[in-house]
Amino acid sequence: MKMHIAHSQIVYFDNNATTRIAPEVFEAMVPYLTDYYGNASSAYRFGAQVSEALALAREQISALLGCSPEEVIFTSCGTESDNTAIESALRTSGRNHIITTAVEHSALKKQCTALERRGHAVTYLPVDAQGLLAVEEAEKAIRPSETAVISMMWANNETGVLFPVEEIAALCKKKNILFHTDAVQVPGKISIRTADFPVSFLSISGHKFHAPKGVGALFVRKGVRFAPTMLGGGQEKSRRAGTENVASIVGMGRAAELALQHLDHERTTVKALRDHFESSLLAQIPGTRVNGHPELRLPNTSNITFEGTDAEALLLLLDKEGVCCSAGSACTTGSVEPSHVLSAMGLDARQAMGSLRFSFGRYNSTAEVDRVLAWLPSLVQKVRASVP
Amino acid sequence: MKMHIAHSQIVYFDNNATTRIAPEVFEAMVPYLTDYYGNASSAYRFGAQVSEALALAREQISALLGCSPEEVIFTSCGTESDNTAIESALRTSGRNHIITTAVEHSALKKQCTALERRGHAVTYLPVDAQGLLAVEEAEKAIRPSETAVISMMWANNETGVLFPVEEIAALCKKKNILFHTDAVQVPGKISIRTADFPVSFLSISGHKFHAPKGVGALFVRKGVRFAPTMLGGGQEKSRRAGTENVASIVGMGRAAELALQHLDHERTTVKALRDHFESSLLAQIPGTRVNGHPELRLPNTSNITFEGTDAEALLLLLDKEGVCCSAGSACTTGSVEPSHVLSAMGLDARQAMGSLRFSFGRYNSTAEVDRVLAWLPSLVQKVRASVP
């Protein structure tokens, strides 16, 4: 067992992995973890009160996504949203081919590997050195009457690089193909207006925007056919059976409201924090570079290669100082493979293994950034000296 | 919108639909909804603390189930546990035939209907007038080299009637067939010792035993092959991807501890409450009878037919008095079909539509039961007078 660390000693720069639950979110949840425990499917008033709480959360999420409440299905996580969307696209279209990218989250990646094993065809679109994706590549990959769906992240979890989802959605519409985007990293960072571009499915996950872990949502555009994965009770209009995690959903609803309110904060304050961190780091530590397109990127994410270092060693030293950040995406930590995202961008194994992601958020301060900037150069030097 | 009712005015006799979260459970959850928000998959100490909390919950659940921690997979609900077990049984066995019963929860029922549509064969075993199931019927239904799995509830949610799961498990083992039981209604009411009988899969759901809604578990016996449904990150040893609902899982772990501690309370105090309710009711109101075997039944459940009444009308009047109980299972409320469970037991539509389920629990008192007993005869009389 590792030594524990008090939460108050933490400098948390890992907001793309998960976020602190907002105090307002916790407050909204408490009644549904204590007094209001009725089952939303029950006929009596004590159940109806809970069902109204779910309805409010659905409105709050639909405001976040720029859609109507009927287009929101609550799920247990981003992974469930992703898996369900792809499964539904395949079943309703009866087609066999999926187009995705080389840099997706493991939810899509592992599902596509499993689908290939079951006889489906998958095309993985490449990205360039800046992590960008060319719309023409997607267009070329389409197989008429065979391609069921194109699925790609809106924003990459490791680099923050943005994909041209509006253009891809328009392309899919033109070609009569479904389009799914894993937008898990987007809420609160970039405005989501599903009404403005013809995306068919869009996944989000509460814990990436200050709601609790283990709750997500899937946007399914009105008119898009949907084949449910979870079968049983009539919850979610029979699109997702199972008693709802009421408290988590209520929390996610409140978190959606806050995400909208903090959008400007993220685009200005958090971005300024991130930019200050990056420019200071590059100025202070030779042999460092930022991965991903400098502009077409989330305002909060910084993926840095420290040439001649080992990310695991750096993480260990940072952890000693209470600094939380990550190498590769959190969901695959434990593996020793270099990041598939950085590899797809052309970094060699050593560069990829010497890269760290710092992801900032609502609760970070300039003081924290400056504290880390004060330590980091000597830590890097230390690791460089020890790496053969 | 219906008028609201304060939780303090509620008499909650619907514990098979959902339960009040135990205060001890809420208390255990709070740190993971506030200060300890790290991602369990992260390498740093702040993540490891969360991963330790999950490990403790897994131990607590394994103590409840009489299994080893490695045999527990956390899920988002009982429905997911059920669906996943059946899907896995079909995939790993490569067989096509499922045996289940006529009185299952909608999770199994709807999944089997969907599987039939996809070309699978399903046998629905009948029950007798007391809701009991004959092991010989199950044995006769087995198709050598075709039957993949037998799946049946341990305890019926509507009547509390118990199925002979130990014997069926032994039969399945003998015949080399997988066995799944939906034990969602069992924790805290009957002792579960998976080590003592060869069940392959067993589903539970937190909110049925004073944990929050939207969290469950699936027991998968060591050595039984498992094909995961949710694909992505390496959570749950790659058996169930998706960031864990840490707070809910921690709550379910604590609830499991309490369920074990309260087992005797349920078997004595809650049973006495239920028996007092039933005998008083039958003595006071002519034309009432208890559905289900008098002994082979959960200690907390009472399913009563009030001849010549309409359950919906009774529920409405009970709701006015703040009494929560139900007609049919909560997950299918909203439908006007007579209960498939009572129909399978031979009740005609009128009898089934005139039946209510009262399910008692840890937080109920004799005073509450007596209050309801004081009203109920006149309510029934009122409804009988109004029903043609």
PDB file of N, CA, C and O in Angstrom, chain B residues 54-113:
ATOM      1  N   LEU B  54     -12.140   1.121  -3.539  1.00  0.00           N
ATOM      2  CA  LEU B  54     -12.833   0.136  -4.379  1.00  0.00           C
ATOM      3  C   LEU B  54     -12.497  -1.285  -3.927  1.00  0.00           C
ATOM      4  O   LEU B  54     -13.365  -2.163  -3.918  1.00  0.00           O
ATOM      5  N   ALA B  55     -11.253  -1.495  -3.547  1.00  0.00           N
ATOM      6  CA  ALA B  55     -10.839  -2.825  -3.088  1.00  0.00           C
ATOM      7  C   ALA B  55     -11.570  -3.211  -1.808  1.00  0.00           C
ATOM      8  O   ALA B  55     -12.004  -4.359  -1.645  1.00  0.00           O
ATOM      9  N   LEU B  56     -11.734  -2.249  -0.908  1.00  0.00           N
ATOM     10  CA  LEU B  56     -12.471  -2.528   0.330  1.00  0.00           C
ATOM     11  C   LEU B  56     -13.926  -2.890   0.005  1.00  0.00           C
ATOM     12  O   LEU B  56     -14.473  -3.864   0.529  1.00  0.00           O
ATOM     13  N   ALA B  57     -14.534  -2.118  -0.888  1.00  0.00           N
ATOM     14  CA  ALA B  57     -15.926  -2.396  -1.270  1.00  0.00           C
ATOM     15  C   ALA B  57     -16.044  -3.793  -1.885  1.00  0.00           C
ATOM     16  O   ALA B  57     -17.004  -4.525  -1.643  1.00  0.00           O
ATOM     17  N   ARG B  58     -15.048  -4.163  -2.657  1.00  0.00           N
ATOM     18  CA  ARG B  58     -15.071  -5.484  -3.289  1.00  0.00           C
ATOM     19  C   ARG B  58     -14.998  -6.592  -2.220  1.00  0.00           C
ATOM     20  O   ARG B  58     -15.670  -7.610  -2.337  1.00  0.00           O
ATOM     21  N   GLU B  59     -14.211  -6.346  -1.192  1.00  0.00           N
ATOM     22  CA  GLU B  59     -14.155  -7.316  -0.093  1.00  0.00           C
ATOM     23  C   GLU B  59     -15.486  -7.398   0.641  1.00  0.00           C
ATOM     24  O   GLU B  59     -15.939  -8.478   1.010  1.00  0.00           O
ATOM     25  N   GLN B  60     -16.087  -6.244   0.858  1.00  0.00           N
ATOM     26  CA  GLN B  60     -17.375  -6.216   1.565  1.00  0.00           C
ATOM     27  C   GLN B  60     -18.452  -6.952   0.761  1.00  0.00           C
ATOM     28  O   GLN B  60     -19.257  -7.688   1.311  1.00  0.00           O
ATOM     29  N   ILE B  61     -18.439  -6.762  -0.545  1.00  0.00           N
ATOM     30  CA  ILE B  61     -19.423  -7.442  -1.397  1.00  0.00           C
ATOM     31  C   ILE B  61     -19.126  -8.939  -1.431  1.00  0.00           C
ATOM     32  O   ILE B  61     -20.045  -9.763  -1.392  1.00  0.00           O
ATOM     33  N   SER B  62     -17.861  -9.288  -1.472  1.00  0.00           N
ATOM     34  CA  SER B  62     -17.540 -10.716  -1.527  1.00  0.00           C
ATOM     35  C   SER B  62     -17.918 -11.406  -0.214  1.00  0.00           C
ATOM     36  O   SER B  62     -18.322 -12.570  -0.216  1.00  0.00           O
ATOM     37  N   ALA B  63     -17.847 -10.683   0.899  1.00  0.00           N
ATOM     38  CA  ALA B  63     -18.307 -11.255   2.177  1.00  0.00           C
ATOM     39  C   ALA B  63     -19.819 -11.488   2.132  1.00  0.00           C
ATOM     40  O   ALA B  63     -20.322 -12.507   2.606  1.00  0.00           O
ATOM     41  N   LEU B  64     -20.530 -10.556   1.528  1.00  0.00           N
ATOM     42  CA  LEU B  64     -21.988 -10.711   1.398  1.00  0.00           C
ATOM     43  C   LEU B  64     -22.346 -11.928   0.550  1.00  0.00           C
ATOM     44  O   LEU B  64     -23.329 -12.621   0.818  1.00  0.00           O
ATOM     45  N   LEU B  65     -21.545 -12.165  -0.478  1.00  0.00           N
ATOM     46  CA  LEU B  65     -21.867 -13.233  -1.431  1.00  0.00           C
ATOM     47  C   LEU B  65     -21.171 -14.557  -1.104  1.00  0.00           C
ATOM     48  O   LEU B  65     -21.427 -15.560  -1.774  1.00  0.00           O
ATOM     49  N   GLY B  66     -20.313 -14.523  -0.111  1.00  0.00           N
ATOM     50  CA  GLY B  66     -19.590 -15.749   0.225  1.00  0.00           C
ATOM     51  C   GLY B  66     -18.673 -16.199  -0.899  1.00  0.00           C
ATOM     52  O   GLY B  66     -18.629 -17.372  -1.263  1.00  0.00           O
ATOM     53  N   CYS B  67     -17.959 -15.253  -1.467  1.00  0.00           N
ATOM     54  CA  CYS B  67     -17.065 -15.587  -2.583  1.00  0.00           C
ATOM     55  C   CYS B  67     -15.744 -14.858  -2.383  1.00  0.00           C
ATOM     56  O   CYS B  67     -15.541 -14.194  -1.368  1.00  0.00           O
ATOM     57  N   SER B  68     -14.832 -14.977  -3.334  1.00  0.00           N
ATOM     58  CA  SER B  68     -13.585 -14.229  -3.211  1.00  0.00           C
ATOM     59  C   SER B  68     -13.712 -12.907  -3.980  1.00  0.00           C
ATOM     60  O   SER B  68     -14.499 -12.815  -4.927  1.00  0.00           O
ATOM     61  N   PRO B  69     -12.961 -11.894  -3.564  1.00  0.00           N
ATOM     62  CA  PRO B  69     -13.086 -10.566  -4.204  1.00  0.00           C
ATOM     63  C   PRO B  69     -12.912 -10.608  -5.729  1.00  0.00           C
ATOM     64  O   PRO B  69     -13.554  -9.837  -6.443  1.00  0.00           O
ATOM     65  N   GLU B  70     -12.083 -11.515  -6.211  1.00  0.00           N
ATOM     66  CA  GLU B  70     -11.830 -11.590  -7.656  1.00  0.00           C
ATOM     67  C   GLU B  70     -13.066 -12.040  -8.429  1.00  0.00           C
ATOM     68  O   GLU B  70     -13.119 -11.927  -9.647  1.00  0.00           O
ATOM     69  N   GLU B  71     -14.050 -12.586  -7.707  1.00  0.00           N
ATOM     70  CA  GLU B  71     -15.251 -13.087  -8.383  1.00  0.00           C
ATOM     71  C   GLU B  71     -16.341 -12.010  -8.497  1.00  0.00           C
ATOM     72  O   GLU B  71     -17.436 -12.284  -8.962  1.00  0.00           O
ATOM     73  N   VAL B  72     -16.012 -10.786  -8.055  1.00  0.00           N
ATOM     74  CA  VAL B  72     -17.006  -9.703  -8.050  1.00  0.00           C
ATOM     75  C   VAL B  72     -16.685  -8.691  -9.146  1.00  0.00           C
ATOM     76  O   VAL B  72     -15.572  -8.170  -9.205  1.00  0.00           O
ATOM     77  N   ILE B  73     -17.643  -8.419 -10.015  1.00  0.00           N
ATOM     78  CA  ILE B  73     -17.506  -7.352 -11.007  1.00  0.00           C
ATOM     79  C   ILE B  73     -18.540  -6.283 -10.684  1.00  0.00           C
ATOM     80  O   ILE B  73     -19.732  -6.587 -10.566  1.00  0.00           O
ATOM     81  N   PHE B  74     -18.107  -5.056 -10.548  1.00  0.00           N
ATOM     82  CA  PHE B  74     -19.062  -3.971 -10.295  1.00  0.00           C
ATOM     83  C   PHE B  74     -19.744  -3.570 -11.604  1.00  0.00           C
ATOM     84  O   PHE B  74     -19.102  -3.483 -12.649  1.00  0.00           O
ATOM     85  N   THR B  75     -21.050  -3.320 -11.521  1.00  0.00           N
ATOM     86  CA  THR B  75     -21.823  -2.901 -12.696  1.00  0.00           C
ATOM     87  C   THR B  75     -22.656  -1.673 -12.331  1.00  0.00           C
ATOM     88  O   THR B  75     -22.585  -1.198 -11.198  1.00  0.00           O
ATOM     89  N   SER B  76     -23.453  -1.202 -13.267  1.00  0.00           N
ATOM     90  CA  SER B  76     -24.253  -0.005 -12.999  1.00  0.00           C
ATOM     91  C   SER B  76     -25.642  -0.322 -12.469  1.00  0.00           C
ATOM     92  O   SER B  76     -26.364   0.588 -12.086  1.00  0.00           O
ATOM     93  N   CYS B  77     -26.040  -1.588 -12.464  1.00  0.00           N
ATOM     94  CA  CYS B  77     -27.375  -1.949 -11.950  1.00  0.00           C
ATOM     95  C   CYS B  77     -27.601  -3.447 -12.106  1.00  0.00           C
ATOM     96  O   CYS B  77     -26.829  -4.141 -12.773  1.00  0.00           O
ATOM     97  N   GLY B  78     -28.687  -3.932 -11.518  1.00  0.00           N
ATOM     98  CA  GLY B  78     -29.049  -5.338 -11.649  1.00  0.00           C
ATOM     99  C   GLY B  78     -29.321  -5.722 -13.092  1.00  0.00           C
ATOM    100  O   GLY B  78     -28.964  -6.825 -13.539  1.00  0.00           O
ATOM    101  N   THR B  79     -29.933  -4.816 -13.822  1.00  0.00           N
ATOM    102  CA  THR B  79     -30.234  -5.082 -15.234  1.00  0.00           C
ATOM    103  C   THR B  79     -28.952  -5.339 -16.013  1.00  0.00           C
ATOM    104  O   THR B  79     -28.863  -6.289 -16.795  1.00  0.00           O
ATOM    105  N   GLU B  80     -27.952  -4.487 -15.814  1.00  0.00           N
ATOM    106  CA  GLU B  80     -26.683  -4.704 -16.501  1.00  0.00           C
ATOM    107  C   GLU B  80     -26.081  -6.042 -16.094  1.00  0.00           C
ATOM    108  O   GLU B  80     -25.574  -6.789 -16.948  1.00  0.00           O
ATOM    109  N   SER B  81     -26.139  -6.377 -14.806  1.00  0.00           N
ATOM    110  CA  SER B  81     -25.599  -7.661 -14.347  1.00  0.00           C
ATOM    111  C   SER B  81     -26.305  -8.807 -15.058  1.00  0.00           C
ATOM    112  O   SER B  81     -25.655  -9.722 -15.575  1.00  0.00           O
ATOM    113  N   ASP B  82     -27.629  -8.764 -15.089  1.00  0.00           N
ATOM    114  CA  ASP B  82     -28.410  -9.825 -15.732  1.00  0.00           C
ATOM    115  C   ASP B  82     -28.079  -9.927 -17.229  1.00  0.00           C
ATOM    116  O   ASP B  82     -27.732 -11.001 -17.730  1.00  0.00           O
ATOM    117  N   ASN B  83     -28.205  -8.819 -17.918  1.00  0.00           N
ATOM    118  CA  ASN B  83     -27.969  -8.798 -19.372  1.00  0.00           C
ATOM    119  C   ASN B  83     -26.573  -9.321 -19.710  1.00  0.00           C
ATOM    120  O   ASN B  83     -26.382 -10.103 -20.641  1.00  0.00           O
ATOM    121  N   THR B  84     -25.591  -8.873 -18.925  1.00  0.00           N
ATOM    122  CA  THR B  84     -24.207  -9.239 -19.182  1.00  0.00           C
ATOM    123  C   THR B  84     -23.972 -10.735 -18.981  1.00  0.00           C
ATOM    124  O   THR B  84     -23.267 -11.373 -19.777  1.00  0.00           O
ATOM    125  N   ALA B  85     -24.564 -11.289 -17.924  1.00  0.00           N
ATOM    126  CA  ALA B  85     -24.378 -12.714 -17.634  1.00  0.00           C
ATOM    127  C   ALA B  85     -24.922 -13.563 -18.787  1.00  0.00           C
ATOM    128  O   ALA B  85     -24.254 -14.500 -19.247  1.00  0.00           O
ATOM    129  N   ILE B  86     -26.120 -13.241 -19.253  1.00  0.00           N
ATOM    130  CA  ILE B  86     -26.737 -14.039 -20.315  1.00  0.00           C
ATOM    131  C   ILE B  86     -25.938 -13.911 -21.612  1.00  0.00           C
ATOM    132  O   ILE B  86     -25.640 -14.892 -22.300  1.00  0.00           O
ATOM    133  N   GLU B  87     -25.580 -12.665 -21.940  1.00  0.00           N
ATOM    134  CA  GLU B  87     -24.799 -12.408 -23.151  1.00  0.00           C
ATOM    135  C   GLU B  87     -23.481 -13.187 -23.099  1.00  0.00           C
ATOM    136  O   GLU B  87     -23.077 -13.814 -24.088  1.00  0.00           O
ATOM    137  N   SER B  88     -22.838 -13.155 -21.945  1.00  0.00           N
ATOM    138  CA  SER B  88     -21.572 -13.863 -21.797  1.00  0.00           C
ATOM    139  C   SER B  88     -21.764 -15.365 -21.942  1.00  0.00           C
ATOM    140  O   SER B  88     -20.967 -16.045 -22.614  1.00  0.00           O
ATOM    141  N   ALA B  89     -22.824 -15.896 -21.334  1.00  0.00           N
ATOM    142  CA  ALA B  89     -23.089 -17.341 -21.411  1.00  0.00           C
ATOM    143  C   ALA B  89     -23.276 -17.772 -22.868  1.00  0.00           C
ATOM    144  O   ALA B  89     -22.754 -18.813 -23.297  1.00  0.00           O
ATOM    145  N   LEU B  90     -23.996 -16.960 -23.624  1.00  0.00           N
ATOM    146  CA  LEU B  90     -24.236 -17.307 -25.025  1.00  0.00           C
ATOM    147  C   LEU B  90     -22.946 -17.249 -25.832  1.00  0.00           C
ATOM    148  O   LEU B  90     -22.641 -18.141 -26.617  1.00  0.00           O
ATOM    149  N   ARG B  91     -22.184 -16.188 -25.618  1.00  0.00           N
ATOM    150  CA  ARG B  91     -20.956 -16.023 -26.410  1.00  0.00           C
ATOM    151  C   ARG B  91     -19.910 -17.069 -26.089  1.00  0.00           C
ATOM    152  O   ARG B  91     -19.275 -17.618 -26.989  1.00  0.00           O
ATOM    153  N   THR B  92     -19.700 -17.339 -24.809  1.00  0.00           N
ATOM    154  CA  THR B  92     -18.613 -18.261 -24.456  1.00  0.00           C
ATOM    155  C   THR B  92     -18.982 -19.706 -24.755  1.00  0.00           C
ATOM    156  O   THR B  92     -18.113 -20.505 -25.082  1.00  0.00           O
ATOM    157  N   SER B  93     -20.278 -20.043 -24.662  1.00  0.00           N
ATOM    158  CA  SER B  93     -20.669 -21.436 -24.912  1.00  0.00           C
ATOM    159  C   SER B  93     -20.875 -21.705 -26.400  1.00  0.00           C
ATOM    160  O   SER B  93     -20.791 -22.839 -26.848  1.00  0.00           O
ATOM    161  N   GLY B  94     -21.170 -20.648 -27.146  1.00  0.00           N
ATOM    162  CA  GLY B  94     -21.487 -20.831 -28.566  1.00  0.00           C
ATOM    163  C   GLY B  94     -22.812 -21.568 -28.767  1.00  0.00           C
ATOM    164  O   GLY B  94     -23.119 -22.002 -29.869  1.00  0.00           O
ATOM    165  N   ARG B  95     -23.597 -21.702 -27.685  1.00  0.00           N
ATOM    166  CA  ARG B  95     -24.874 -22.404 -27.796  1.00  0.00           C
ATOM    167  C   ARG B  95     -26.027 -21.418 -27.954  1.00  0.00           C
ATOM    168  O   ARG B  95     -25.868 -20.225 -27.736  1.00  0.00           O
ATOM    169  N   ASN B  96     -27.182 -21.937 -28.274  1.00  0.00           N
ATOM    170  CA  ASN B  96     -28.277 -21.107 -28.757  1.00  0.00           C
ATOM    171  C   ASN B  96     -29.513 -21.077 -27.869  1.00  0.00           C
ATOM    172  O   ASN B  96     -30.415 -20.268 -28.058  1.00  0.00           O
ATOM    173  N   HIS B  97     -29.592 -21.976 -26.887  1.00  0.00           N
ATOM    174  CA  HIS B  97     -30.831 -22.165 -26.133  1.00  0.00           C
ATOM    175  C   HIS B  97     -30.697 -21.678 -24.692  1.00  0.00           C
ATOM    176  O   HIS B  97     -29.700 -21.955 -24.030  1.00  0.00           O
ATOM    177  N   ILE B  98     -31.728 -20.959 -24.253  1.00  0.00           N
ATOM    178  CA  ILE B  98     -31.762 -20.421 -22.890  1.00  0.00           C
ATOM    179  C   ILE B  98     -33.000 -20.983 -22.195  1.00  0.00           C
ATOM    180  O   ILE B  98     -34.083 -21.017 -22.789  1.00  0.00           O
ATOM    181  N   ILE B  99     -32.836 -21.377 -20.946  1.00  0.00           N
ATOM    182  CA  ILE B  99     -33.995 -21.775 -20.146  1.00  0.00           C
ATOM    183  C   ILE B  99     -34.184 -20.733 -19.055  1.00  0.00           C
ATOM    184  O   ILE B  99     -33.242 -20.400 -18.338  1.00  0.00           O
ATOM    185  N   THR B 100     -35.388 -20.204 -18.964  1.00  0.00           N
ATOM    186  CA  THR B 100     -35.678 -19.252 -17.896  1.00  0.00           C
ATOM    187  C   THR B 100     -37.086 -19.561 -17.386  1.00  0.00           C
ATOM    188  O   THR B 100     -37.601 -20.649 -17.637  1.00  0.00           O
ATOM    189  N   THR B 101     -37.687 -18.644 -16.654  1.00  0.00           N
ATOM    190  CA  THR B 101     -39.021 -18.939 -16.117  1.00  0.00           C
ATOM    191  C   THR B 101     -40.027 -17.883 -16.591  1.00  0.00           C
ATOM    192  O   THR B 101     -39.635 -16.845 -17.135  1.00  0.00           O
ATOM    193  N   ALA B 102     -41.284 -18.171 -16.333  1.00  0.00           N
ATOM    194  CA  ALA B 102     -42.368 -17.283 -16.769  1.00  0.00           C
ATOM    195  C   ALA B 102     -42.521 -16.072 -15.871  1.00  0.00           C
ATOM    196  O   ALA B 102     -43.329 -15.192 -16.156  1.00  0.00           O
ATOM    197  N   VAL B 103     -41.749 -16.006 -14.783  1.00  0.00           N
ATOM    198  CA  VAL B 103     -42.008 -14.963 -13.775  1.00  0.00           C
ATOM    199  C   VAL B 103     -40.791 -14.080 -13.514  1.00  0.00           C
ATOM    200  O   VAL B 103     -40.662 -13.486 -12.444  1.00  0.00           O
ATOM    201  N   GLU B 104     -39.900 -13.975 -14.490  1.00  0.00           N
ATOM    202  CA  GLU B 104     -38.668 -13.208 -14.280  1.00  0.00           C
ATOM    203  C   GLU B 104     -38.928 -11.703 -14.280  1.00  0.00           C
ATOM    204  O   GLU B 104     -39.931 -11.216 -14.787  1.00  0.00           O
ATOM    205  N   HIS B 105     -37.942 -10.987 -13.749  1.00  0.00           N
ATOM    206  CA  HIS B 105     -37.923  -9.522 -13.813  1.00  0.00           C
ATOM    207  C   HIS B 105     -37.796  -9.103 -15.279  1.00  0.00           C
ATOM    208  O   HIS B 105     -37.276  -9.848 -16.102  1.00  0.00           O
ATOM    209  N   SER B 106     -38.239  -7.901 -15.579  1.00  0.00           N
ATOM    210  CA  SER B 106     -38.215  -7.433 -16.968  1.00  0.00           C
ATOM    211  C   SER B 106     -36.812  -7.464 -17.580  1.00  0.00           C
ATOM    212  O   SER B 106     -36.680  -7.584 -18.803  1.00  0.00           O
ATOM    213  N   ALA B 107     -35.766  -7.364 -16.753  1.00  0.00           N
ATOM    214  CA  ALA B 107     -34.398  -7.389 -17.297  1.00  0.00           C
ATOM    215  C   ALA B 107     -34.169  -8.682 -18.080  1.00  0.00           C
ATOM    216  O   ALA B 107     -33.654  -8.664 -19.202  1.00  0.00           O
ATOM    217  N   LEU B 108     -34.557  -9.805 -17.502  1.00  0.00           N
ATOM    218  CA  LEU B 108     -34.405 -11.092 -18.182  1.00  0.00           C
ATOM    219  C   LEU B 108     -35.448 -11.264 -19.273  1.00  0.00           C
ATOM    220  O   LEU B 108     -35.161 -11.731 -20.380  1.00  0.00           O
ATOM    221  N   LYS B 109     -36.658 -10.858 -18.935  1.00  0.00           N
ATOM    222  CA  LYS B 109     -37.810 -11.047 -19.824  1.00  0.00           C
ATOM    223  C   LYS B 109     -37.595 -10.328 -21.165  1.00  0.00           C
ATOM    224  O   LYS B 109     -37.734 -10.936 -22.230  1.00  0.00           O
ATOM    225  N   LYS B 110     -37.221  -9.070 -21.088  1.00  0.00           N
ATOM    226  CA  LYS B 110     -37.045  -8.283 -22.320  1.00  0.00           C
ATOM    227  C   LYS B 110     -35.826  -8.755 -23.093  1.00  0.00           C
ATOM    228  O   LYS B 110     -35.827  -8.774 -24.320  1.00  0.00           O
ATOM    229  N   GLN B 111     -34.789  -9.137 -22.374  1.00  0.00           N
ATOM    230  CA  GLN B 111     -33.595  -9.626 -23.062  1.00  0.00           C
ATOM    231  C   GLN B 111     -33.930 -10.915 -23.808  1.00  0.00           C
ATOM    232  O   GLN B 111     -33.520 -11.087 -24.965  1.00  0.00           O
ATOM    233  N   CYS B 112     -34.684 -11.801 -23.171  1.00  0.00           N
ATOM    234  CA  CYS B 112     -35.038 -13.072 -23.824  1.00  0.00           C
ATOM    235  C   CYS B 112     -35.915 -12.826 -25.052  1.00  0.00           C
ATOM    236  O   CYS B 112     -35.730 -13.465 -26.091  1.00  0.00           O
ATOM    237  N   THR B 113     -36.839 -11.888 -24.941  1.00  0.00           N
ATOM    238  CA  THR B 113     -37.671 -11.553 -26.102  1.00  0.00           C
ATOM    239  C   THR B 113     -36.789 -11.076 -27.257  1.00  0.00           C
ATOM    240  O   THR B 113     -36.969 -11.485 -28.406  1.00  0.00           O
TER     241      THR B 113
END
